Amino acid sequence: MQDPDVVIIGGGPAGLSAARRLAELGIRNVTVLEREAEAGGVPRHCGHLGFGWQSHRRIWSGPHFAAAMRRSVEGLDIRTGTSVLQIGEDGVLRIRDRSGLGEIAARRIMIATGTRETPRAPRFAGGSRPQGVMTTGALQQHVYLQGFRPFKAPVIVGTEWVSFSAILTCRHLGIRPVAMIEAQARTSAPWPGGPIARLIYGVPVLLNSRILEIRGKQQVEAVAIQSDGQRRELACDGVIFTGQFVPERAVFAEGPTIFTAGNVNAPLKTSGQCWHEGRAVAENIARSLA
Amino acid sequence: MRNDFDIAVIGGGVVGLAILRRFAMSGLRCVLLERGADILSGASKGNSALLHTGFDAPTGSLELACMQAGYEEYLAIRDRLNLPLLESAALVVAWTEEELAQLPEIVAKAHRNGVRDVEQIGRGALRRREPHLSEAALGAALVPREHIIDPWSAPLAYAHQALAHGAEIRRNSEVTSGAYDGESWQLATAAGNLRARVTVNAAGNFGDLVEAIARPSPFTITPRRGQFVVFDKPAATLAKAIILPVPTERTKGVVLFRTIFGNLAIGPTAEDVDERDVAACDQPTLERLRARAIEMVPELSGIGVTAIYAGLRPASERKDYIIEALPTQNWITVGGIRSTGLTAALGIARHVAKLYEETIDSLPKAPDPIWTPVPNLAEHLPRPYMDGGEVVCHCELVTRQEIQAALSGALPAGDMNGLKRRTRATMGRCQGFYCSANVAAMYREAVDARS
């Protein structure tokens, strides 16, 4: 088989919109490599509303948006279950898929591997290691993709936009967060984040607070926090570490034939912004191939 | 269910499993009783996974003898059990003039311990071997045969080999009391009673409490906590050898070492704690460990942290292992096995079998050994994802088939932590952001199917 002109690593909003835009521009020899079983990226597991406006002028849930993105690339070469292991010095991608190891070369490579939250370990959040500690992304997959309720009364660490997504995700299965904890003196998400959490969802927001220790043997039993200089305990059965997004750079490389788009480039963007960035980068790639 | 055994081993850590294997392979009817939901859930869960030569162990000690016998047997059986070995060597690095002055004695002691290939190397040779190490390193003792192994697949292989030879492993089976009637032990566990002619106490951090079933315990376990920080995989190219400090009277100190899974880690600390059960990390200590790692290898400042963990080593007030038989009570004590247990386990098991023969009874004629190779998780060797299938955990490239295999068979994972230890799923840099829900679903499916 002939090598494609463009290989896109990552089938989320940026990668899929780039594939579609390249096709519109007449570059049809494009391959998207997606390691999950289904393309769509993070929106696949954001079960609440808030997706699609910037790209489609509609307000959808994340899975609905992901399905719309997949429809928009129907007929293109989207290879799921395909992981890129390494981008070689020679620009050749070492990959693996359901049939085993392989290689793929292309004139242009686009890295669109997205972003993920910072989990517990690199935050050095101390204590024991019971079940019930996860990021928002993991919680969303438990709740929306598997229908699992991993805890009933968790503490939410962080007050970014995604932290409010964590509240919405909890409410979907009747999980009642006991508090949101924010290390700074104000919430990270702009006003009215704090009042919304308190007044609409009944979740107290503890500012100037950080987690000292997670307690529990099998399941989380409590967290010790430092709040306004005082040490106190919060009974809970889970901890959700939200936000502090970092680029997911399982593979990364730089060079004149390598492009990046979407949330693999900080700072954090919405899925709609990633969609637009994917289009723009696709146009740059098309120009570079002309 | 059969409830009458020749040997009951209390404790499903690496030491208990190696003893179970040894007796089962000798043709005795054996049972192992583990209080946790899975094997390896106590002291054996959090260590530095090194295969030690014994170069720095107390000369003439039982610990040294067991380590060296364990080292030899590990190398002898590892191909047949598919146990990995990452030949890294170790460097005892001197960072001050005082430490530099101690290196000749470290080399001399190694030679006294029979590890004759240990030699001192100068600053230049050290730099050539470890170009990423800080300029502050003044010299080192090179220990060519200290290596890196998999802390979980080795004891899992011992468990499977014991099972293949007819042993039983009972989890969630804390021993609550026992009585010896002159011929055999009646042991009461959280999951029912059983009878065993001989009881072996390999209860790790609970060793003194279990010992009290047979006699007032002559030793006290004061668990020593060790915390670790694991760096992301790009760090593994920054230190080829295991970087050891010049030891102090109390501890071997904080070690910088590659893991067999392709990371670089630093630890353990040594903190005496009251807690026997739960090993907790704390932020100030983790910050200090990270800072120490960066002092040793400055380029680590640009590399993220993948994981943190802590372990509890069963330290007693004695310097050496406590291994003795009470022939009048058909009881064998195996206590105070500290950080060297992973290396020494197979040697300890041989020593225990010898004690049994010398003081309790002869061993029957051993049947031909059955070999039970375990799946490979070492990054430097071929892994199943290379042959296709569906990858579930992307960071550690764990396939659906590997996870399913760990959830079935003769000793399926007893809990989520056991599943992680058997497969590495969710143990990579994203710590389950992408795959933990899928893994949880597979776990739940397997548990539902079993019940």
XYZ file of C-alpha atoms in Angstrom:
741
model
C 0.000 0.000 0.000
C 1.168 3.502 -0.798
C 2.260 5.680 2.109
C -0.245 8.410 2.906
C 0.552 12.070 2.332
C -0.493 12.927 5.869
C -0.710 10.846 9.025
C -2.669 12.355 11.897
C -1.927 10.907 15.339
C -5.065 11.164 17.445
C -8.729 11.011 16.434
C -10.177 13.691 18.692
C -11.636 17.068 17.696
C -8.370 18.497 16.298
C -7.360 15.361 14.430
C -10.759 14.637 12.906
C -11.405 18.209 11.803
C -7.953 18.298 10.217
C -8.689 15.076 8.326
C -11.959 16.489 7.090
C -10.401 19.809 6.071
C -7.578 18.093 4.202
C -10.162 16.078 2.286
C -12.059 19.257 1.428
C -8.810 20.712 0.131
C -8.358 17.726 -2.160
C -5.766 15.889 -0.093
C -7.516 12.578 0.302
C -4.520 10.396 1.027
C -4.775 10.993 4.776
C -4.702 8.458 7.603
C -5.858 9.080 11.160
C -4.371 6.771 13.816
C -6.536 6.428 16.939
C -5.485 4.142 19.771
C -8.968 3.807 21.305
C -11.577 1.478 19.819
C -13.590 4.484 18.646
C -12.609 7.955 17.414
C -13.954 11.114 19.052
C -11.482 11.851 21.811
C -12.362 13.225 25.214
C -15.901 14.381 24.246
C -16.831 10.670 23.999
C -17.026 10.536 27.766
C -18.319 14.032 28.622
C -21.946 12.985 28.978
C -23.330 16.412 29.812
C -24.338 19.244 27.464
C -21.963 21.927 26.239
C -20.433 20.678 22.983
C -20.779 21.591 19.333
C -21.562 25.304 19.410
C -18.257 26.597 18.041
C -18.103 23.969 15.302
C -21.691 23.127 14.397
C -23.792 25.895 16.011
C -25.613 23.271 18.043
C -25.538 22.389 21.713
C -24.929 18.713 22.199
C -23.636 16.330 24.801
C -20.035 15.205 24.335
C -20.919 11.755 22.945
C -23.366 13.375 20.504
C -20.632 15.765 19.380
C -18.197 12.862 19.011
C -20.728 11.014 16.847
C -21.216 14.124 14.682
C -17.447 14.409 14.236
C -17.236 10.757 13.227
C -19.994 11.239 10.663
C -18.129 14.188 9.210
C -15.119 11.979 8.424
C -17.046 9.016 7.055
C -15.233 7.447 4.148
C -11.832 8.671 5.310
C -9.099 6.333 6.548
C -9.598 6.336 10.320
C -7.689 3.450 11.905
C -8.819 2.750 15.445
C -7.035 0.399 17.823
C -3.757 1.708 16.416
C -1.064 3.034 18.729
C 1.988 4.965 17.659
C 4.924 3.639 19.673
C 7.581 5.985 18.377
C 8.235 8.663 15.793
C 11.611 7.643 14.422
C 14.448 10.043 13.671
C 13.723 9.266 10.030
C 10.103 10.409 10.425
C 8.833 6.844 10.136
C 6.154 5.939 12.662
C 6.506 2.643 14.516
C 2.971 1.529 15.175
C 1.042 -1.414 16.510
C -2.482 -2.414 15.715
C -4.690 -5.490 16.085
C -2.431 -7.461 13.784
C 0.860 -6.540 15.476
C 3.791 -4.239 14.864
C 4.189 -2.120 11.754
C 5.632 1.017 10.261
C 4.070 3.874 8.406
C 5.740 6.788 6.664
C 4.139 10.018 5.465
C 5.165 13.315 3.929
C 3.562 15.171 6.823
C 2.753 14.136 10.397
C 0.234 15.879 12.583
C 0.358 15.223 16.329
C -3.060 15.744 17.861
C -2.840 13.555 20.946
C -4.756 15.908 23.216
C -4.464 16.451 26.903
C -5.215 14.833 30.212
C -5.498 15.839 33.827
C -2.691 15.561 36.351
C -3.439 12.552 38.548
C -2.699 12.151 42.220
C 0.909 10.915 42.099
C 2.667 13.883 40.479
C 0.753 16.194 42.807
C 2.439 14.357 45.698
C -0.909 14.041 47.470
C 0.093 11.831 50.379
C -1.623 9.147 52.402
C -2.564 5.557 51.690
C -3.661 4.155 48.352
C -7.284 3.046 48.659
C -9.787 2.654 45.828
C -11.845 5.695 44.893
C -9.154 8.133 43.770
C -9.386 9.272 40.149
C -9.347 12.151 37.691
C -12.476 13.701 36.169
C -11.734 11.974 32.872
C -11.616 8.574 34.560
C -14.797 9.389 36.521
C -16.619 10.345 33.327
C -15.695 7.039 31.750
C -16.836 5.139 34.837
C -20.148 6.986 34.926
C -21.051 7.660 31.296
C -19.391 4.752 29.502
C -19.690 1.982 32.107
C -22.555 3.136 34.318
C -20.434 2.630 37.443
C -20.675 4.647 40.616
C -17.157 4.454 42.095
C -18.151 6.405 45.246
C -21.099 8.199 46.792
C -19.576 11.224 48.524
C -16.240 12.330 47.066
C -14.124 15.436 47.591
C -13.319 17.367 44.423
C -9.813 18.828 44.235
C -9.672 21.930 42.013
C -12.082 24.576 40.766
C -11.315 24.735 37.052
C -14.102 24.445 34.481
C -13.524 20.699 34.401
C -14.153 20.583 38.147
C -17.714 21.686 37.460
C -17.911 18.966 34.827
C -16.988 16.611 37.661
C -19.991 17.890 39.646
C -22.301 17.336 36.663
C -20.884 13.868 36.146
C -21.449 13.029 39.817
C -25.042 14.221 39.709
C -25.752 11.970 36.754
C -25.598 8.923 39.054
C -26.699 10.607 42.266
C -23.164 11.017 43.642
C -23.064 13.932 46.097
C -19.656 15.647 46.390
C -18.959 16.759 49.961
C -16.726 19.710 49.020
C -14.577 21.346 46.385
C -11.061 22.240 47.515
C -9.070 25.080 45.978
C -5.506 25.961 46.951
C -5.859 29.578 45.799
C -7.928 32.360 47.375
C -10.430 32.261 44.502
C -11.865 29.665 42.151
C -9.869 28.965 38.995
C -12.928 29.028 36.754
C -14.201 32.601 36.389
C -17.104 33.894 38.458
C -19.781 32.627 38.977
C -18.186 29.192 39.372
C -18.061 29.260 43.160
C -21.611 30.522 43.702
C -22.936 27.991 41.149
C -21.257 25.124 43.002
C -22.640 26.313 46.335
C -26.061 27.620 45.436
C -27.157 25.391 42.584
C -25.405 22.141 43.416
C -25.022 22.525 47.169
C -21.289 21.756 47.126
C -19.290 23.920 49.550
C -16.133 25.465 48.077
C -13.165 25.561 50.464
C -10.654 28.175 49.307
C -7.049 28.418 50.567
C -7.252 24.665 51.116
C -5.065 21.819 50.045
C -5.130 18.100 50.527
C -2.555 16.713 52.974
C -3.423 13.069 53.169
C -5.867 10.526 51.807
C -6.960 7.938 54.372
C -8.541 4.538 53.976
C -7.600 0.922 53.544
C -9.847 -0.578 50.884
C -11.893 2.481 49.934
C -11.208 6.142 50.749
C -12.499 6.945 54.252
C -11.459 10.569 54.720
C -9.066 13.272 53.602
C -6.988 15.485 55.847
C -6.815 19.015 54.493
C -5.079 22.228 55.399
C -7.756 24.901 55.205
C -6.990 28.543 56.028
C -3.996 27.343 58.025
C -6.003 24.808 60.040
C -5.756 21.062 59.696
C -9.124 19.364 59.421
C -10.625 16.085 58.299
C -13.364 15.585 55.759
C -15.180 12.271 55.740
C -15.599 11.090 52.142
C -15.351 7.909 50.111
C -13.570 9.235 47.054
C -11.250 11.946 45.770
C -11.523 13.470 42.298
C -8.369 15.217 41.108
C -9.571 17.690 38.489
C -7.767 19.767 35.922
C -4.098 20.809 35.842
C -4.170 19.633 32.249
C -0.926 18.484 30.710
C -0.327 17.586 27.056
C -0.575 13.864 26.392
C 2.744 13.294 24.727
C 2.977 9.522 24.654
C 4.858 10.192 21.404
C 6.327 13.484 20.380
C 8.744 14.855 17.831
C 9.618 18.118 16.180
C 10.740 18.970 12.671
C 9.755 20.690 9.439
C 7.332 17.928 8.431
C 5.723 17.626 11.863
C 2.714 19.701 12.886
C 0.737 19.845 16.108
C -2.851 20.855 16.752
C -5.362 20.961 19.573
C -4.729 20.428 23.225
C -1.373 18.749 22.809
C -0.375 22.418 22.556
C -1.018 24.198 25.838
C -2.910 26.166 27.037
C -6.137 24.268 27.432
C -8.783 24.871 24.780
C -12.386 23.815 24.365
C -13.249 21.024 21.957
C -14.668 23.653 19.587
C -11.420 25.617 19.622
C -9.523 22.399 18.965
C -11.818 21.698 16.032
C -11.004 25.122 14.563
C -7.305 24.755 15.245
C -7.326 21.375 13.498
C -8.813 23.034 10.415
C -6.281 25.851 10.458
C -3.323 23.501 10.835
C -4.751 21.306 8.054
C -4.654 24.354 5.784
C -1.008 24.955 6.703
C -0.236 21.321 5.923
C -2.034 21.594 2.574
C -0.017 24.704 1.680
C 3.216 22.994 2.648
C 2.368 20.099 0.334
C 1.464 22.321 -2.620
C -12.471 -28.937 50.844
C -9.431 -30.745 52.182
C -8.496 -29.443 55.610
C -5.624 -31.659 56.602
C -2.129 -30.663 55.548
C 1.507 -31.432 56.168
C 2.524 -27.781 56.100
C 0.650 -24.544 56.692
C 2.539 -21.393 55.704
C 1.191 -18.218 57.261
C 1.794 -15.231 55.023
C 1.503 -14.812 51.241
C 4.451 -12.545 50.656
C 7.475 -13.454 48.591
C 9.038 -15.381 51.493
C 5.911 -17.402 52.299
C 5.343 -18.202 48.639
C 8.929 -19.363 48.140
C 8.603 -21.636 51.213
C 5.278 -22.965 49.948
C 6.897 -23.710 46.605
C 9.830 -25.500 48.192
C 7.679 -27.781 50.373
C 5.094 -28.408 47.636
C 7.850 -29.359 45.199
C 9.183 -31.722 47.868
C 5.922 -33.628 47.669
C 4.256 -32.424 50.872
C 0.606 -31.346 51.097
C 0.762 -27.611 51.698
C -1.556 -24.687 52.290
C -0.759 -20.992 52.454
C -2.907 -18.657 54.528
C -2.957 -14.977 53.547
C -4.937 -12.348 55.398
C -5.180 -9.979 52.427
C -7.513 -10.218 49.462
C -4.538 -11.191 47.340
C -0.995 -12.426 47.717
C 1.802 -9.820 47.926
C -0.453 -7.318 49.642
C 1.849 -6.639 52.611
C 5.593 -6.093 52.879
C 6.223 -7.583 49.426
C 4.082 -4.982 47.701
C 6.427 -2.013 47.844
C 10.142 -2.636 47.441
C 12.920 -1.625 45.107
C 12.950 -4.889 43.132
C 16.704 -5.429 43.111
C 18.511 -8.734 42.903
C 21.358 -8.336 45.376
C 24.707 -10.092 45.379
C 25.049 -9.611 49.126
C 28.220 -7.557 48.683
C 27.209 -5.244 51.535
C 25.361 -7.714 53.795
C 26.777 -8.532 57.239
C 29.628 -10.966 56.723
C 28.874 -14.431 58.027
C 25.172 -13.695 58.534
C 22.249 -15.944 57.735
C 20.915 -13.076 55.653
C 23.984 -13.170 53.421
C 23.828 -16.950 53.047
C 20.136 -16.845 52.104
C 20.647 -13.942 49.699
C 23.455 -15.696 47.874
C 21.576 -18.984 47.700
C 18.470 -17.087 46.546
C 20.442 -15.193 43.910
C 21.864 -18.425 42.497
C 18.532 -20.202 42.403
C 16.795 -17.222 40.784
C 19.297 -17.292 37.940
C 19.018 -21.075 37.691
C 15.225 -21.198 37.379
C 14.379 -17.914 35.716
C 14.328 -19.178 32.140
C 11.890 -21.964 32.983
C 9.590 -19.587 34.892
C 10.042 -16.766 32.359
C 11.363 -14.389 35.010
C 13.095 -11.304 33.654
C 16.517 -9.945 34.555
C 17.777 -6.484 33.673
C 21.541 -6.612 34.005
C 22.272 -3.145 35.251
C 25.150 -3.428 37.754
C 25.259 -1.112 40.762
C 27.507 1.762 41.741
C 28.037 2.759 45.355
C 28.697 6.415 44.683
C 30.741 8.642 46.998
C 29.534 12.233 47.092
C 31.941 13.526 49.762
C 35.569 12.993 50.637
C 34.510 11.082 53.763
C 32.422 8.731 51.665
C 35.234 8.351 49.170
C 37.470 7.252 52.026
C 34.998 4.485 52.864
C 34.978 2.899 49.400
C 38.044 0.674 49.937
C 36.373 -0.903 52.965
C 33.168 -1.454 50.951
C 35.230 -3.237 48.298
C 37.086 -5.262 50.918
C 33.858 -6.323 52.598
C 32.393 -7.355 49.240
C 35.421 -9.546 48.674
C 35.054 -11.036 52.169
C 31.430 -11.786 51.248
C 32.601 -13.694 48.203
C 31.610 -11.010 45.696
C 35.072 -10.727 44.239
C 34.303 -8.765 41.096
C 33.541 -5.579 43.073
C 36.114 -2.865 42.393
C 36.614 0.816 43.030
C 36.457 3.121 40.031
C 37.586 6.726 39.773
C 35.770 9.842 38.825
C 36.580 9.582 35.119
C 35.483 5.965 34.788
C 32.296 6.791 36.683
C 31.534 9.663 34.299
C 32.063 7.435 31.293
C 29.641 4.873 32.697
C 27.072 7.385 33.927
C 27.383 10.602 31.949
C 24.148 12.037 33.366
C 25.254 11.759 36.974
C 26.013 15.033 38.777
C 29.568 16.387 38.655
C 29.577 16.107 42.425
C 30.138 12.335 42.241
C 33.730 11.622 43.291
C 34.072 7.920 42.644
C 32.294 4.624 43.176
C 32.467 0.975 44.013
C 31.260 -0.961 40.995
C 29.165 -4.059 41.720
C 28.789 -5.742 38.315
C 26.235 -8.402 39.270
C 23.600 -6.362 41.137
C 20.563 -6.525 38.866
C 16.944 -5.472 38.472
C 14.037 -7.940 38.546
C 10.240 -7.890 38.579
C 9.065 -7.729 42.210
C 5.696 -9.310 41.489
C 6.079 -11.801 38.672
C 8.780 -13.711 40.574
C 6.638 -14.489 43.654
C 3.639 -15.044 41.387
C 5.644 -17.684 39.559
C 6.568 -19.327 42.885
C 2.856 -19.365 43.765
C 1.863 -20.947 40.470
C 4.555 -23.572 40.707
C 3.390 -24.447 44.219
C -0.210 -24.710 42.977
C 0.890 -26.964 40.133
C 2.428 -29.232 42.776
C -0.847 -29.493 44.621
C -0.560 -26.666 47.135
C -3.512 -24.506 48.089
C -3.482 -20.749 48.547
C -6.258 -19.339 50.711
C -6.737 -15.599 50.667
C -8.872 -13.528 53.065
C -7.742 -16.117 55.596
C -6.163 -14.328 58.533
C -5.032 -16.809 61.180
C -6.746 -15.844 64.407
C -5.552 -18.608 66.732
C -3.885 -21.973 66.820
C -3.279 -24.906 69.127
C -0.720 -27.726 68.956
C -1.868 -31.075 70.288
C 1.489 -32.835 70.220
C 1.050 -34.053 66.653
C -0.404 -31.251 64.623
C -1.673 -27.698 64.613
C -5.329 -26.773 64.625
C -5.441 -23.319 63.041
C -8.468 -21.052 63.098
C -8.695 -18.581 60.223
C -11.113 -15.908 59.106
C -12.277 -18.430 56.503
C -12.556 -21.586 58.613
C -10.388 -24.070 60.500
C -7.780 -26.465 59.273
C -5.215 -28.907 60.545
C -1.523 -28.947 59.642
C 1.295 -31.071 60.988
C 3.783 -28.189 60.789
C 3.201 -24.430 60.781
C 5.609 -21.937 59.217
C 5.319 -18.328 60.358
C 6.197 -16.059 57.431
C 3.791 -13.336 58.450
C 6.046 -10.374 57.655
C 4.877 -7.235 59.410
C 2.629 -9.384 61.608
C 5.362 -11.907 62.377
C 5.591 -11.229 66.113
C 1.811 -11.346 66.524
C 1.598 -14.686 64.719
C 4.603 -15.966 66.675
C 2.613 -15.445 69.850
C 0.403 -18.365 68.770
C 3.361 -20.687 69.456
C 5.273 -18.855 72.192
C 5.865 -15.434 73.694
C 7.478 -13.806 70.681
C 11.231 -13.428 71.156
C 11.239 -10.553 68.665
C 9.191 -7.439 67.983
C 8.417 -6.147 64.520
C 8.725 -2.397 64.101
C 7.688 -1.806 60.506
C 10.085 0.448 58.685
C 8.362 2.553 56.082
C 10.006 3.297 52.770
C 8.612 5.855 50.363
C 9.412 5.941 46.662
C 8.992 8.351 43.739
C 8.829 6.906 40.220
C 9.817 9.114 37.281
C 8.371 8.906 33.780
C 9.976 6.595 31.234
C 12.280 9.079 29.492
C 14.195 9.143 32.804
C 15.292 5.540 32.409
C 18.047 6.545 29.993
C 19.624 8.824 32.620
C 21.021 6.164 34.946
C 22.100 2.779 33.636
C 23.328 1.312 36.893
C 21.626 1.162 40.268
C 23.003 4.216 42.086
C 23.556 3.362 45.760
C 24.761 5.698 48.477
C 27.505 4.835 50.925
C 25.428 3.152 53.661
C 25.080 4.324 57.223
C 24.800 2.209 60.345
C 21.010 2.289 60.186
C 20.045 2.034 56.563
C 21.327 1.305 53.104
C 20.011 4.722 52.176
C 18.124 6.107 49.257
C 18.739 4.349 45.940
C 18.204 5.592 42.404
C 17.285 2.651 40.204
C 15.646 1.718 36.960
C 12.590 -0.482 37.202
C 12.094 -3.509 35.011
C 9.029 -1.704 33.626
C 11.163 1.050 32.086
C 10.961 3.821 34.681
C 13.514 5.357 37.013
C 12.687 5.443 40.714
C 14.182 6.773 43.929
C 13.711 5.370 47.421
C 13.256 4.009 49.969
C 13.249 6.251 52.979
C 13.560 4.518 56.359
C 10.994 5.626 58.918
C 9.938 3.559 61.928
C 6.143 3.508 62.105
C 3.474 1.904 64.287
C 1.245 1.049 61.373
C 1.623 -2.563 60.195
C -0.971 -2.486 57.524
C -1.170 0.734 55.565
C 1.893 2.346 54.050
C 1.252 6.030 53.543
C 3.270 8.609 51.632
C 3.658 12.211 52.737
C 4.288 15.230 50.583
C 7.378 16.681 52.319
C 9.182 13.338 52.100
C 8.221 12.891 48.451
C 9.487 16.416 47.702
C 12.782 15.577 49.423
C 13.142 12.351 47.466
C 12.526 14.138 44.186
C 15.010 16.847 45.115
C 17.606 14.229 46.045
C 17.111 12.483 42.695
C 17.650 15.793 40.886
C 20.804 16.413 42.922
C 22.130 13.076 41.723
C 20.912 13.414 38.118
C 20.187 17.066 37.315
C 18.350 16.295 34.052
C 15.565 14.697 36.115
C 14.293 18.201 36.868
C 12.667 18.202 33.436
C 10.943 14.836 33.791
C 7.530 14.208 35.279
C 6.580 11.907 38.120
C 4.538 8.848 37.176
C 3.869 7.244 40.523
C 4.459 7.386 44.250
C 4.319 4.456 46.633
C 5.357 3.292 50.062
C 6.208 -0.074 51.527
C 6.616 -1.450 55.045
C 9.648 -3.614 55.715
C 9.321 -6.019 58.661
C 12.295 -4.875 60.723
C 12.964 -6.407 64.108
C 15.352 -5.401 66.877
C 17.839 -7.959 65.547
C 20.358 -7.356 62.804
C 19.964 -10.740 61.178
C 17.018 -12.767 59.929
C 15.257 -14.820 62.596
C 14.830 -18.317 61.189
C 14.503 -21.158 63.644
C 12.592 -24.380 64.163
C 10.763 -25.347 67.369
C 10.815 -29.126 66.852
C 8.785 -29.876 69.975
C 5.985 -27.777 68.568
C 6.375 -28.462 64.840
C 6.696 -24.709 64.305
C 9.177 -22.835 62.111
C 9.747 -19.120 62.561
C 10.791 -16.944 59.632
C 10.841 -13.365 60.896
C 12.471 -9.992 60.474
C 13.075 -10.430 56.749
C 13.754 -6.851 55.747
C 14.524 -5.299 52.400
C 16.534 -8.232 51.094
C 13.582 -10.652 51.138
C 12.945 -10.600 47.399
C 16.504 -11.719 46.666
C 16.743 -14.104 49.593
C 13.306 -15.772 49.383
C 14.403 -18.842 47.434
C 17.439 -19.218 49.689
C 15.315 -18.816 52.809
C 13.017 -21.543 51.495
C 15.970 -23.919 51.052
C 17.205 -23.090 54.542
C 13.744 -23.732 56.000
C 13.479 -27.068 54.204
C 16.883 -28.029 55.603
C 15.796 -27.061 59.133
C 12.686 -29.187 58.639
C 14.750 -32.183 57.618
C 17.243 -31.710 60.435
C 14.780 -31.153 63.253
C 11.278 -32.325 62.316
C 11.011 -34.983 59.650
C 12.565 -36.271 56.468
C 11.237 -35.025 53.150
C 9.548 -37.485 50.796
C 11.088 -38.253 47.432
C 10.447 -35.152 45.327
C 8.418 -35.564 42.138
C 9.691 -34.133 38.833
C 9.293 -30.368 38.938
C 6.459 -28.797 36.967
C 7.386 -25.423 35.460
C 4.818 -22.651 35.336
C 6.127 -19.723 33.298
C 4.488 -16.366 34.024
C 3.673 -13.589 31.534
C 6.467 -11.113 30.903
C 5.944 -7.492 31.942
C 9.536 -6.327 31.512
C 9.874 -3.501 29.051
C 13.157 -4.679 27.546
C 11.705 -8.053 26.505
C 8.935 -8.929 24.002
C 5.427 -8.154 25.237
C 2.038 -9.342 23.964
C 0.976 -5.973 22.466
C 3.618 -6.542 19.812
C 1.611 -9.482 18.495
C -1.638 -7.560 18.055
C -4.894 -7.696 19.959
C -6.565 -4.819 21.716
C -4.558 -2.506 23.961
C -6.554 -1.398 27.008
C -3.901 0.461 29.032
C -2.093 2.698 26.556
C 0.643 4.033 28.822
C 1.873 0.552 29.745
C 0.607 -1.140 26.539
C -1.395 -3.821 28.341
C -3.707 -5.917 26.188
C -7.238 -7.079 26.934
C -6.004 -10.656 26.771
C -3.349 -10.044 29.427
C -5.935 -8.546 31.763
C -8.356 -11.399 31.136
C -5.619 -13.926 31.829
C -4.826 -12.236 35.164
C -8.489 -12.419 36.106
C -8.713 -16.158 35.477
C -6.579 -19.251 35.902
C -5.319 -20.934 39.045
C -4.779 -17.747 41.049
C -6.881 -14.896 39.632
C -6.242 -11.388 40.961
C -7.951 -11.047 44.336
C -8.558 -7.327 44.059
C -7.855 -4.365 41.802
C -4.388 -3.888 43.263
C -3.592 -7.512 42.559
C -4.739 -6.997 38.984
C -2.456 -3.964 38.633
C 0.508 -5.915 39.978
C -0.159 -8.773 37.582
C -0.586 -6.626 34.460
C 0.667 -3.026 35.024
C -2.749 -1.732 33.862
C -3.340 1.853 35.123
C 0.224 2.050 36.491
C 1.603 4.350 33.774
C 1.921 8.083 33.480
C -1.806 8.829 33.147
C -2.567 6.679 36.229
C -5.856 5.492 34.776
C -7.193 8.675 33.128
C -7.734 6.746 29.901
C -8.226 3.129 30.933
C -9.286 2.766 34.559
C -13.000 2.543 33.715
C -12.353 -0.162 31.124
C -10.170 -2.069 33.558
C -12.789 -1.720 36.310
C -15.433 -3.064 33.923
C -13.301 -6.079 33.081
C -12.648 -6.716 36.754
C -16.328 -6.508 37.595
C -17.250 -8.803 34.735
C -14.770 -11.423 35.910
C -15.970 -11.245 39.516
C -19.614 -11.509 38.401
C -18.792 -14.477 36.198
C -17.109 -16.285 39.099
C -19.924 -15.791 41.600
